[in-house]
PDB file of C-alpha atoms in Angstrom:
ATOM      1  CA  MET A   6      27.566  71.155 -16.416  1.00  0.00           C
ATOM      2  CA  SER A   7      27.822  67.448 -17.282  1.00  0.00           C
ATOM      3  CA  SER A   8      25.240  65.811 -19.446  1.00  0.00           C
ATOM      4  CA  GLN A   9      23.780  62.311 -18.850  1.00  0.00           C
ATOM      5  CA  PRO A  10      25.271  59.607 -21.094  1.00  0.00           C
ATOM      6  CA  GLN A  11      22.919  58.652 -23.878  1.00  0.00           C
ATOM      7  CA  PRO A  12      22.574  55.046 -25.079  1.00  0.00           C
ATOM      8  CA  GLU A  13      24.161  54.343 -28.358  1.00  0.00           C
ATOM      9  CA  PRO A  14      21.835  54.139 -31.337  1.00  0.00           C
ATOM     10  CA  GLN A  15      22.976  50.591 -32.026  1.00  0.00           C
ATOM     11  CA  ALA A  16      21.942  49.417 -28.516  1.00  0.00           C
ATOM     12  CA  GLN A  17      18.521  51.054 -28.933  1.00  0.00           C
ATOM     13  CA  ALA A  18      18.031  49.253 -32.219  1.00  0.00           C
ATOM     14  CA  GLN A  19      18.782  45.863 -30.607  1.00  0.00           C
ATOM     15  CA  THR A  20      16.218  46.261 -27.786  1.00  0.00           C
ATOM     16  CA  GLN A  21      12.912  44.784 -28.951  1.00  0.00           C
ATOM     17  CA  ILE A  22       9.801  43.237 -27.455  1.00  0.00           C
ATOM     18  CA  HIS A  23       8.595  40.097 -29.189  1.00  0.00           C
ATOM     19  CA  ASN A  24       5.022  38.832 -29.077  1.00  0.00           C
ATOM     20  CA  ILE A  25       5.326  35.028 -29.221  1.00  0.00           C
ATOM     21  CA  GLY A  26       1.635  34.338 -28.918  1.00  0.00           C
ATOM     22  CA  TYR A  27       1.148  33.382 -25.261  1.00  0.00           C
ATOM     23  CA  ARG A  28      -2.335  34.019 -23.988  1.00  0.00           C
ATOM     24  CA  LYS A  29      -3.730  34.190 -20.477  1.00  0.00           C
ATOM     25  CA  TYR A  30      -5.548  31.024 -19.330  1.00  0.00           C
ATOM     26  CA  ASP A  31      -9.207  31.813 -18.641  1.00  0.00           C
ATOM     27  CA  GLY A  32     -10.474  28.245 -18.161  1.00  0.00           C
ATOM     28  CA  PRO A  33     -11.543  26.523 -14.918  1.00  0.00           C
ATOM     29  CA  ARG A  34      -9.042  25.999 -12.124  1.00  0.00           C
ATOM     30  CA  LEU A  35      -9.574  22.409 -10.944  1.00  0.00           C
ATOM     31  CA  GLY A  36      -7.631  22.891  -7.711  1.00  0.00           C
ATOM     32  CA  ARG A  37      -6.072  20.600  -5.115  1.00  0.00           C
ATOM     33  CA  ALA A  38      -8.830  17.986  -5.016  1.00  0.00           C
ATOM     34  CA  TYR A  39      -8.450  17.255  -8.725  1.00  0.00           C
ATOM     35  CA  ALA A  40      -4.654  17.171  -8.451  1.00  0.00           C
ATOM     36  CA  ARG A  41      -4.818  14.838  -5.453  1.00  0.00           C
ATOM     37  CA  ARG A  42      -7.268  12.534  -7.211  1.00  0.00           C
ATOM     38  CA  SER A  43      -5.137  12.480 -10.353  1.00  0.00           C
ATOM     39  CA  LEU A  44      -2.021  11.608  -8.362  1.00  0.00           C
ATOM     40  CA  PHE A  45      -3.936   8.826  -6.572  1.00  0.00           C
ATOM     41  CA  VAL A  46      -5.174   7.322  -9.849  1.00  0.00           C
ATOM     42  CA  GLN A  47      -1.758   7.598 -11.491  1.00  0.00           C
ATOM     43  CA  SER A  48      -0.063   5.930  -8.493  1.00  0.00           C
ATOM     44  CA  LEU A  49      -2.680   3.165  -8.316  1.00  0.00           C
ATOM     45  CA  ARG A  50      -2.354   2.424 -12.027  1.00  0.00           C
ATOM     46  CA  GLY A  51       1.409   2.429 -11.676  1.00  0.00           C
ATOM     47  CA  SER A  52       1.217  -0.252  -8.953  1.00  0.00           C
ATOM     48  CA  TYR A  53       0.012  -2.680 -11.609  1.00  0.00           C
ATOM     49  CA  GLY A  54       2.184  -1.298 -14.399  1.00  0.00           C
ATOM     50  CA  LEU A  55      -0.690   0.416 -16.205  1.00  0.00           C
ATOM     51  CA  GLY A  56       0.513   3.419 -18.152  1.00  0.00           C
ATOM     52  CA  ARG A  57       4.097   2.168 -17.895  1.00  0.00           C
ATOM     53  CA  SER A  58       6.282  -0.050 -20.059  1.00  0.00           C
ATOM     54  CA  ALA A  59       5.346  -3.656 -20.798  1.00  0.00           C
ATOM     55  CA  LYS A  60       8.210  -4.850 -18.599  1.00  0.00           C
ATOM     56  CA  SER A  61       6.732  -2.986 -15.632  1.00  0.00           C
ATOM     57  CA  LYS A  62       3.450  -4.897 -15.949  1.00  0.00           C
ATOM     58  CA  VAL A  63       5.006  -8.368 -15.774  1.00  0.00           C
ATOM     59  CA  LEU A  64       5.756  -8.758 -12.057  1.00  0.00           C
ATOM     60  CA  PRO A  65       2.591  -7.209 -10.553  1.00  0.00           C
ATOM     61  CA  MET A  66       0.330  -9.085 -12.967  1.00  0.00           C
ATOM     62  CA  ILE A  67       2.136 -12.375 -12.280  1.00  0.00           C
ATOM     63  CA  LEU A  68       1.766 -11.836  -8.531  1.00  0.00           C
ATOM     64  CA  LEU A  69      -1.922 -11.003  -8.966  1.00  0.00           C
ATOM     65  CA  GLY A  70      -2.351 -14.214 -10.963  1.00  0.00           C
ATOM     66  CA  ILE A  71      -0.531 -16.252  -8.311  1.00  0.00           C
ATOM     67  CA  MET A  72      -2.853 -14.805  -5.676  1.00  0.00           C
ATOM     68  CA  CYS A  73      -5.948 -15.835  -7.649  1.00  0.00           C
ATOM     69  CA  VAL A  74      -4.938 -19.271  -8.984  1.00  0.00           C
ATOM     70  CA  PRO A  75      -5.298 -21.153  -5.647  1.00  0.00           C
ATOM     71  CA  ALA A  76      -8.738 -19.596  -5.152  1.00  0.00           C
ATOM     72  CA  LEU A  77      -9.794 -20.716  -8.621  1.00  0.00           C
ATOM     73  CA  ILE A  78      -8.551 -24.249  -7.921  1.00  0.00           C
ATOM     74  CA  ILE A  79     -10.432 -24.354  -4.611  1.00  0.00           C
ATOM     75  CA  VAL A  80     -13.588 -23.157  -6.350  1.00  0.00           C
ATOM     76  CA  ALA A  81     -13.253 -25.747  -9.120  1.00  0.00           C
ATOM     77  CA  VAL A  82     -12.820 -28.570  -6.590  1.00  0.00           C
ATOM     78  CA  ALA A  83     -15.670 -27.290  -4.400  1.00  0.00           C
ATOM     79  CA  VAL A  84     -18.103 -27.080  -7.296  1.00  0.00           C
ATOM     80  CA  THR A  85     -17.068 -30.438  -8.797  1.00  0.00           C
ATOM     81  CA  THR A  86     -17.204 -32.389  -5.532  1.00  0.00           C
ATOM     82  CA  LYS A  87     -20.195 -30.472  -4.168  1.00  0.00           C
ATOM     83  CA  MET A  88     -18.499 -29.452  -0.925  1.00  0.00           C
ATOM     84  CA  THR A  89     -20.608 -27.998   1.850  1.00  0.00           C
ATOM     85  CA  LYS A  90     -17.764 -25.889   3.270  1.00  0.00           C
ATOM     86  CA  LEU A  91     -14.710 -24.214   1.801  1.00  0.00           C
ATOM     87  CA  PRO A  92     -11.426 -25.916   2.793  1.00  0.00           C
ATOM     88  CA  VAL A  93      -9.828 -22.500   3.401  1.00  0.00           C
ATOM     89  CA  ALA A  94     -11.493 -19.786   5.492  1.00  0.00           C
ATOM     90  CA  TYR A  95     -11.687 -16.280   4.074  1.00  0.00           C
ATOM     91  CA  THR A  96      -9.553 -14.955   6.938  1.00  0.00           C
ATOM     92  CA  GLN A  97      -6.855 -17.591   6.339  1.00  0.00           C
ATOM     93  CA  TYR A  98      -6.216 -16.909   2.682  1.00  0.00           C
ATOM     94  CA  ALA A  99      -4.017 -13.825   3.093  1.00  0.00           C
ATOM     95  CA  MET A 100      -1.984 -15.571   5.806  1.00  0.00           C
ATOM     96  CA  ILE A 101      -1.323 -18.499   3.486  1.00  0.00           C
ATOM     97  CA  MET A 102      -0.333 -16.182   0.612  1.00  0.00           C
ATOM     98  CA  GLN A 103       1.649 -13.699   2.698  1.00  0.00           C
ATOM     99  CA  LEU A 104       4.919 -14.246   0.809  1.00  0.00           C
ATOM    100  CA  VAL A 105       3.241 -13.172  -2.447  1.00  0.00           C
ATOM    101  CA  ILE A 106       1.781 -10.126  -0.687  1.00  0.00           C
ATOM    102  CA  ALA A 107       5.207  -9.220   0.697  1.00  0.00           C
ATOM    103  CA  LEU A 108       6.798  -9.489  -2.752  1.00  0.00           C
ATOM    104  CA  PHE A 109       4.109  -7.279  -4.262  1.00  0.00           C
ATOM    105  CA  VAL A 110       4.391  -4.523  -1.677  1.00  0.00           C
ATOM    106  CA  ALA A 111       8.198  -4.710  -1.697  1.00  0.00           C
ATOM    107  CA  SER A 112       8.308  -4.267  -5.462  1.00  0.00           C
ATOM    108  CA  GLN A 113       5.667  -1.559  -5.802  1.00  0.00           C
ATOM    109  CA  ALA A 114       6.109   0.707  -2.772  1.00  0.00           C
ATOM    110  CA  PRO A 115       9.579   1.889  -3.912  1.00  0.00           C
ATOM    111  CA  GLN A 116       8.159   2.484  -7.384  1.00  0.00           C
ATOM    112  CA  ALA A 117       5.527   4.753  -5.819  1.00  0.00           C
ATOM    113  CA  VAL A 118       7.878   7.020  -3.861  1.00  0.00           C
ATOM    114  CA  SER A 119      11.561   6.189  -4.362  1.00  0.00           C
ATOM    115  CA  LEU A 120      11.632   7.281  -7.998  1.00  0.00           C
ATOM    116  CA  ASP A 121      10.199  10.684  -7.067  1.00  0.00           C
ATOM    117  CA  LEU A 122      13.016  11.086  -4.568  1.00  0.00           C
ATOM    118  CA  ARG A 123      15.686   9.827  -6.930  1.00  0.00           C
ATOM    119  CA  PHE A 124      14.745  12.170  -9.773  1.00  0.00           C
ATOM    120  CA  ARG A 125      13.938  15.065  -7.386  1.00  0.00           C
ATOM    121  CA  SER A 126      10.418  15.484  -8.727  1.00  0.00           C
ATOM    122  CA  VAL A 127       8.736  15.987  -5.331  1.00  0.00           C
ATOM    123  CA  PRO A 128       9.440  19.767  -5.266  1.00  0.00           C
ATOM    124  CA  LEU A 129       7.826  19.944  -8.704  1.00  0.00           C
ATOM    125  CA  TYR A 130       4.663  18.388  -7.290  1.00  0.00           C
ATOM    126  CA  PHE A 131       4.643  20.936  -4.479  1.00  0.00           C
ATOM    127  CA  SER A 132       5.083  23.822  -6.926  1.00  0.00           C
ATOM    128  CA  ARG A 133       1.603  23.011  -8.249  1.00  0.00           C
ATOM    129  CA  PRO A 134      -1.648  23.566  -6.325  1.00  0.00           C
ATOM    130  CA  ILE A 135      -0.857  20.482  -4.228  1.00  0.00           C
ATOM    131  CA  GLU A 136       0.511  20.328  -0.716  1.00  0.00           C
ATOM    132  CA  ARG A 137       2.390  17.822   1.393  1.00  0.00           C
ATOM    133  CA  LEU A 138      -0.882  16.498   2.817  1.00  0.00           C
ATOM    134  CA  ASP A 139      -2.257  15.818  -0.672  1.00  0.00           C
ATOM    135  CA  TYR A 140       0.871  13.983  -1.801  1.00  0.00           C
ATOM    136  CA  VAL A 141       0.993  11.714   1.260  1.00  0.00           C
ATOM    137  CA  LEU A 142      -2.740  10.967   1.139  1.00  0.00           C
ATOM    138  CA  ALA A 143      -2.603  10.119  -2.556  1.00  0.00           C
ATOM    139  CA  LYS A 144       0.413   7.813  -2.232  1.00  0.00           C
ATOM    140  CA  PHE A 145      -0.830   6.152   0.973  1.00  0.00           C
ATOM    141  CA  GLY A 146      -4.311   5.676  -0.456  1.00  0.00           C
ATOM    142  CA  ALA A 147      -3.023   4.296  -3.750  1.00  0.00           C
ATOM    143  CA  MET A 148      -0.706   1.759  -2.085  1.00  0.00           C
ATOM    144  CA  ALA A 149      -3.395   0.603   0.340  1.00  0.00           C
ATOM    145  CA  THR A 150      -5.952   0.318  -2.477  1.00  0.00           C
ATOM    146  CA  ALA A 151      -3.552  -1.696  -4.651  1.00  0.00           C
ATOM    147  CA  LEU A 152      -2.933  -4.085  -1.763  1.00  0.00           C
ATOM    148  CA  PHE A 153      -6.656  -4.337  -1.037  1.00  0.00           C
ATOM    149  CA  MET A 154      -7.346  -5.261  -4.654  1.00  0.00           C
ATOM    150  CA  LEU A 155      -4.596  -7.892  -4.533  1.00  0.00           C
ATOM    151  CA  THR A 156      -5.963  -9.521  -1.370  1.00  0.00           C
ATOM    152  CA  ALA A 157      -9.719  -9.021  -1.826  1.00  0.00           C
ATOM    153  CA  LEU A 158     -10.036 -10.373  -5.387  1.00  0.00           C
ATOM    154  CA  PRO A 159      -9.252 -13.989  -4.347  1.00  0.00           C
ATOM    155  CA  LEU A 160     -11.822 -13.700  -1.548  1.00  0.00           C
ATOM    156  CA  LEU A 161     -14.436 -12.607  -4.059  1.00  0.00           C
ATOM    157  CA  ILE A 162     -13.554 -15.611  -6.242  1.00  0.00           C
ATOM    158  CA  LEU A 163     -13.977 -17.912  -3.243  1.00  0.00           C
ATOM    159  CA  TYR A 164     -17.328 -16.322  -2.399  1.00  0.00           C
ATOM    160  CA  ILE A 165     -18.694 -16.669  -5.928  1.00  0.00           C
ATOM    161  CA  GLY A 166     -17.492 -20.260  -6.058  1.00  0.00           C
ATOM    162  CA  ALA A 167     -19.110 -21.048  -2.707  1.00  0.00           C
ATOM    163  CA  LEU A 168     -22.428 -19.711  -3.941  1.00  0.00           C
ATOM    164  CA  LEU A 169     -22.121 -21.706  -7.173  1.00  0.00           C
ATOM    165  CA  ALA A 170     -21.526 -24.797  -5.031  1.00  0.00           C
ATOM    166  CA  LYS A 171     -24.765 -23.911  -3.209  1.00  0.00           C
ATOM    167  CA  MET A 172     -23.163 -23.404   0.185  1.00  0.00           C
ATOM    168  CA  ASP A 173     -25.055 -21.538   2.886  1.00  0.00           C
ATOM    169  CA  PHE A 174     -25.517 -17.930   1.754  1.00  0.00           C
ATOM    170  CA  VAL A 175     -25.573 -16.354   5.227  1.00  0.00           C
ATOM    171  CA  GLU A 176     -22.497 -18.236   6.415  1.00  0.00           C
ATOM    172  CA  GLN A 177     -20.501 -17.411   3.284  1.00  0.00           C
ATOM    173  CA  THR A 178     -21.519 -13.742   3.354  1.00  0.00           C
ATOM    174  CA  LYS A 179     -20.458 -13.479   6.990  1.00  0.00           C
ATOM    175  CA  GLY A 180     -17.148 -15.159   6.194  1.00  0.00           C
ATOM    176  CA  LEU A 181     -16.542 -12.807   3.266  1.00  0.00           C
ATOM    177  CA  ALA A 182     -17.268  -9.753   5.449  1.00  0.00           C
ATOM    178  CA  GLN A 183     -14.787 -10.997   8.055  1.00  0.00           C
ATOM    179  CA  GLY A 184     -12.171 -11.629   5.387  1.00  0.00           C
ATOM    180  CA  VAL A 185     -12.663  -8.197   3.818  1.00  0.00           C
ATOM    181  CA  ALA A 186     -12.353  -6.489   7.216  1.00  0.00           C
ATOM    182  CA  SER A 187      -9.104  -8.362   7.783  1.00  0.00           C
ATOM    183  CA  VAL A 188      -7.554  -7.433   4.423  1.00  0.00           C
ATOM    184  CA  VAL A 189      -8.581  -3.773   4.857  1.00  0.00           C
ATOM    185  CA  LEU A 190      -6.466  -3.618   8.004  1.00  0.00           C
ATOM    186  CA  LEU A 191      -3.720  -5.603   6.265  1.00  0.00           C
ATOM    187  CA  ALA A 192      -3.656  -3.225   3.290  1.00  0.00           C
ATOM    188  CA  LEU A 193      -3.503  -0.112   5.468  1.00  0.00           C
ATOM    189  CA  LEU A 194      -0.816  -1.561   7.747  1.00  0.00           C
ATOM    190  CA  LEU A 195       1.490  -2.992   5.085  1.00  0.00           C
ATOM    191  CA  GLY A 196       0.900  -0.039   2.764  1.00  0.00           C
ATOM    192  CA  GLY A 197       1.914   2.445   5.441  1.00  0.00           C
ATOM    193  CA  ILE A 198       4.962   0.524   6.664  1.00  0.00           C
ATOM    194  CA  SER A 199       6.247  -0.169   3.150  1.00  0.00           C
ATOM    195  CA  LEU A 200       5.910   3.474   2.081  1.00  0.00           C
ATOM    196  CA  VAL A 201       7.793   4.651   5.181  1.00  0.00           C
ATOM    197  CA  VAL A 202      10.655   2.255   4.449  1.00  0.00           C
ATOM    198  CA  ALA A 203      10.695   3.130   0.736  1.00  0.00           C
ATOM    199  CA  ALA A 204      10.632   6.883   1.432  1.00  0.00           C
ATOM    200  CA  LEU A 205      13.839   6.654   3.448  1.00  0.00           C
ATOM    201  CA  THR A 206      15.986   6.003   0.382  1.00  0.00           C
ATOM    202  CA  PRO A 207      15.927   7.066  -3.272  1.00  0.00           C
ATOM    203  CA  ARG A 208      17.519   3.732  -4.208  1.00  0.00           C
ATOM    204  CA  ARG A 209      14.770   1.383  -5.334  1.00  0.00           C
ATOM    205  CA  GLY A 210      16.846  -1.750  -4.758  1.00  0.00           C
ATOM    206  CA  PHE A 211      17.581  -0.784  -1.161  1.00  0.00           C
ATOM    207  CA  GLY A 212      13.895  -0.099  -0.597  1.00  0.00           C
ATOM    208  CA  VAL A 213      12.873  -3.523  -1.950  1.00  0.00           C
ATOM    209  CA  ALA A 214      15.402  -5.333   0.249  1.00  0.00           C
ATOM    210  CA  ALA A 215      14.472  -3.320   3.344  1.00  0.00           C
ATOM    211  CA  ILE A 216      10.733  -3.957   2.948  1.00  0.00           C
ATOM    212  CA  ILE A 217      11.273  -7.697   2.456  1.00  0.00           C
ATOM    213  CA  GLY A 218      13.436  -7.669   5.567  1.00  0.00           C
ATOM    214  CA  VAL A 219      10.832  -5.869   7.661  1.00  0.00           C
ATOM    215  CA  LEU A 220       7.954  -8.115   6.563  1.00  0.00           C
ATOM    216  CA  VAL A 221       9.496 -11.543   5.961  1.00  0.00           C
ATOM    217  CA  ILE A 222      12.370 -11.607   8.450  1.00  0.00           C
ATOM    218  CA  SER A 223      10.246 -10.164  11.263  1.00  0.00           C
ATOM    219  CA  TYR A 224       7.574 -12.814  10.671  1.00  0.00           C
ATOM    220  CA  GLY A 225      10.170 -15.589  10.614  1.00  0.00           C
ATOM    221  CA  ALA A 226      11.812 -14.336  13.794  1.00  0.00           C
ATOM    222  CA  VAL A 227       8.518 -13.988  15.660  1.00  0.00           C
ATOM    223  CA  SER A 228       7.326 -17.424  14.516  1.00  0.00           C
ATOM    224  CA  THR A 229      10.608 -18.974  15.680  1.00  0.00           C
ATOM    225  CA  LEU A 230      10.393 -17.325  19.085  1.00  0.00           C
ATOM    226  CA  GLN A 231       6.762 -18.382  19.418  1.00  0.00           C
ATOM    227  CA  GLY A 232       7.763 -21.965  18.656  1.00  0.00           C
ATOM    228  CA  ILE A 233      10.462 -21.829  21.328  1.00  0.00           C
ATOM    229  CA  ALA A 234       8.027 -20.335  23.859  1.00  0.00           C
ATOM    230  CA  TRP A 235       5.463 -23.043  23.115  1.00  0.00           C
ATOM    231  CA  ALA A 236       8.050 -25.819  23.353  1.00  0.00           C
ATOM    232  CA  THR A 237       9.146 -24.524  26.777  1.00  0.00           C
ATOM    233  CA  ASP A 238       5.506 -24.292  28.008  1.00  0.00           C
ATOM    234  CA  ASN A 239       5.611 -20.491  28.133  1.00  0.00           C
ATOM    235  CA  PHE A 240       2.168 -20.227  26.562  1.00  0.00           C
ATOM    236  CA  ASP A 241       1.422 -16.636  27.592  1.00  0.00           C
ATOM    237  CA  ALA A 242       4.478 -15.420  25.696  1.00  0.00           C
ATOM    238  CA  VAL A 243       3.209 -16.959  22.447  1.00  0.00           C
ATOM    239  CA  ALA A 244       0.404 -14.396  22.126  1.00  0.00           C
ATOM    240  CA  TRP A 245       2.463 -11.394  23.262  1.00  0.00           C
ATOM    241  CA  LEU A 246       5.297 -12.161  20.841  1.00  0.00           C
ATOM    242  CA  GLY A 247       2.840 -11.696  17.984  1.00  0.00           C
ATOM    243  CA  LEU A 248       2.934  -7.946  18.587  1.00  0.00           C
ATOM    244  CA  PHE A 249       6.355  -7.703  16.929  1.00  0.00           C
ATOM    245  CA  SER A 250       5.503  -8.561  13.318  1.00  0.00           C
ATOM    246  CA  PRO A 251       2.971  -6.923  10.952  1.00  0.00           C
ATOM    247  CA  MET A 252       1.535 -10.230   9.726  1.00  0.00           C
ATOM    248  CA  THR A 253       1.181 -11.723  13.219  1.00  0.00           C
ATOM    249  CA  LEU A 254      -0.500  -8.497  14.326  1.00  0.00           C
ATOM    250  CA  ILE A 255      -3.208  -9.008  11.703  1.00  0.00           C
ATOM    251  CA  ASP A 256      -3.418 -12.676  12.644  1.00  0.00           C
ATOM    252  CA  GLY A 257      -4.023 -11.721  16.264  1.00  0.00           C
ATOM    253  CA  VAL A 258      -6.694  -9.138  15.449  1.00  0.00           C
ATOM    254  CA  GLN A 259      -8.689 -11.464  13.234  1.00  0.00           C
ATOM    255  CA  THR A 260      -8.359 -14.301  15.761  1.00  0.00           C
ATOM    256  CA  ALA A 261      -9.682 -12.138  18.589  1.00  0.00           C
ATOM    257  CA  PHE A 262     -12.472 -10.323  16.743  1.00  0.00           C
ATOM    258  CA  LEU A 263     -13.193 -11.952  13.362  1.00  0.00           C
ATOM    259  CA  GLY A 264     -13.614 -15.602  14.282  1.00  0.00           C
ATOM    260  CA  ALA A 265     -10.414 -16.730  12.562  1.00  0.00           C
ATOM    261  CA  SER A 266      -8.259 -19.684  13.546  1.00  0.00           C
ATOM    262  CA  SER A 267      -4.837 -18.550  14.681  1.00  0.00           C
ATOM    263  CA  THR A 268      -1.675 -19.646  12.885  1.00  0.00           C
ATOM    264  CA  PHE A 269       0.284 -19.353  16.144  1.00  0.00           C
ATOM    265  CA  PRO A 270       1.733 -22.613  17.579  1.00  0.00           C
ATOM    266  CA  ASP A 271      -1.065 -24.901  18.780  1.00  0.00           C
ATOM    267  CA  ALA A 272      -3.518 -22.141  17.656  1.00  0.00           C
ATOM    268  CA  LEU A 273      -2.725 -20.176  20.826  1.00  0.00           C
ATOM    269  CA  GLY A 274      -4.106 -16.901  19.564  1.00  0.00           C
ATOM    270  CA  PRO A 275      -4.651 -13.829  21.740  1.00  0.00           C
ATOM    271  CA  SER A 276      -7.629 -13.520  24.051  1.00  0.00           C
ATOM    272  CA  THR A 277     -10.156 -10.718  23.639  1.00  0.00           C
ATOM    273  CA  GLY A 278      -8.228  -8.528  26.075  1.00  0.00           C
ATOM    274  CA  GLN A 279      -4.966  -9.181  24.274  1.00  0.00           C
ATOM    275  CA  GLY A 280      -6.798  -8.638  20.994  1.00  0.00           C
ATOM    276  CA  VAL A 281      -7.595  -5.083  22.065  1.00  0.00           C
ATOM    277  CA  VAL A 282      -3.859  -4.481  22.491  1.00  0.00           C
ATOM    278  CA  TYR A 283      -3.270  -5.982  19.027  1.00  0.00           C
ATOM    279  CA  LEU A 284      -5.903  -3.724  17.465  1.00  0.00           C
ATOM    280  CA  LEU A 285      -4.498  -0.630  19.177  1.00  0.00           C
ATOM    281  CA  ALA A 286      -1.012  -1.582  17.967  1.00  0.00           C
ATOM    282  CA  VAL A 287      -2.264  -1.923  14.383  1.00  0.00           C
ATOM    283  CA  LEU A 288      -4.055   1.440  14.481  1.00  0.00           C
ATOM    284  CA  ALA A 289      -1.010   3.087  16.092  1.00  0.00           C
ATOM    285  CA  LEU A 290       1.285   1.739  13.366  1.00  0.00           C
ATOM    286  CA  ILE A 291      -1.047   2.962  10.620  1.00  0.00           C
ATOM    287  CA  ALA A 292      -1.308   6.427  12.179  1.00  0.00           C
ATOM    288  CA  GLY A 293       2.408   6.454  12.934  1.00  0.00           C
ATOM    289  CA  SER A 294       3.268   5.565   9.337  1.00  0.00           C
ATOM    290  CA  TYR A 295       1.157   8.451   8.102  1.00  0.00           C
ATOM    291  CA  GLY A 296       2.793  10.827  10.594  1.00  0.00           C
ATOM    292  CA  ILE A 297       6.315   9.724   9.625  1.00  0.00           C
ATOM    293  CA  LEU A 298       5.522  10.238   5.942  1.00  0.00           C
ATOM    294  CA  MET A 299       4.221  13.744   6.657  1.00  0.00           C
ATOM    295  CA  ARG A 300       7.404  14.553   8.553  1.00  0.00           C
ATOM    296  CA  ARG A 301       9.583  13.025   5.852  1.00  0.00           C
ATOM    297  CA  TYR A 302       8.043  15.078   3.069  1.00  0.00           C
ATOM    298  CA  ARG A 303       8.271  18.264   5.063  1.00  0.00           C
ATOM    299  CA  LYS A 304      12.028  18.061   4.494  1.00  0.00           C
ATOM    300  CA  VAL A 305      11.858  16.689   0.956  1.00  0.00           C
ATOM    301  CA  GLY A 306       9.616  19.485  -0.229  1.00  0.00           C
ATOM    302  CA  LEU A 307      12.026  22.231   0.765  1.00  0.00           C
TER     303      LEU A 307
END
């Protein structure tokens, strides 16, 4: 009858349980809402370099300053010369400064998502009480809010200056409301498109170049084609060509519904009927950007 092998005394002496002082956490569980809000705040602060290195603050703060300086100059001239009307409409300001807006979104959208992809930190986010929906909402909301702050602050400066110059309160308030409505759509549209492009690659440089290409090159191409259509008396095509660039889409919406003057050749902006198509295209692109991001992070989170 064979006996079971017994462990050697030396092995038994080496087997020990150590108490290293860990204790169970009994505090409050803040949950997904808190995590989503924290990620939103962290991403929004990061868009302006807050909480990052000094070098990271330089470009976004310079671009914010460039956005505000023309508004300050306009205000100074309006107050000094006692103008009765601002030389630049609230809805025109973002169109005039669109290159600065494009540079801002191209530089900050990859910072918001590309670095997470590059350093493979997205699965770490999803290991917490946060889901794909929370991550996309936080990043989308933060990018749109950063863009809204960039584009709305100059409008507020113009409004305050107009009131200091004793311009008509009702007219200026209406103009500000129209301008704010326009930049809300602009922030959502450009924020969504830029995040989709940036989320396609972990390389920040590629993301910057791709976003600039989508925003700047598309606008240049559409404007060129519109000029050709106008020169050849194909006036109907001028409005429809505006559907193929994010900035001309916003231009068309605000021309049709917000009382803006179109920047299209000979101010041939879309009619009200065409404006409905423009608005539907903008809303479809915003919703489509959100859907693409959700699909993208379904794979990333695995």
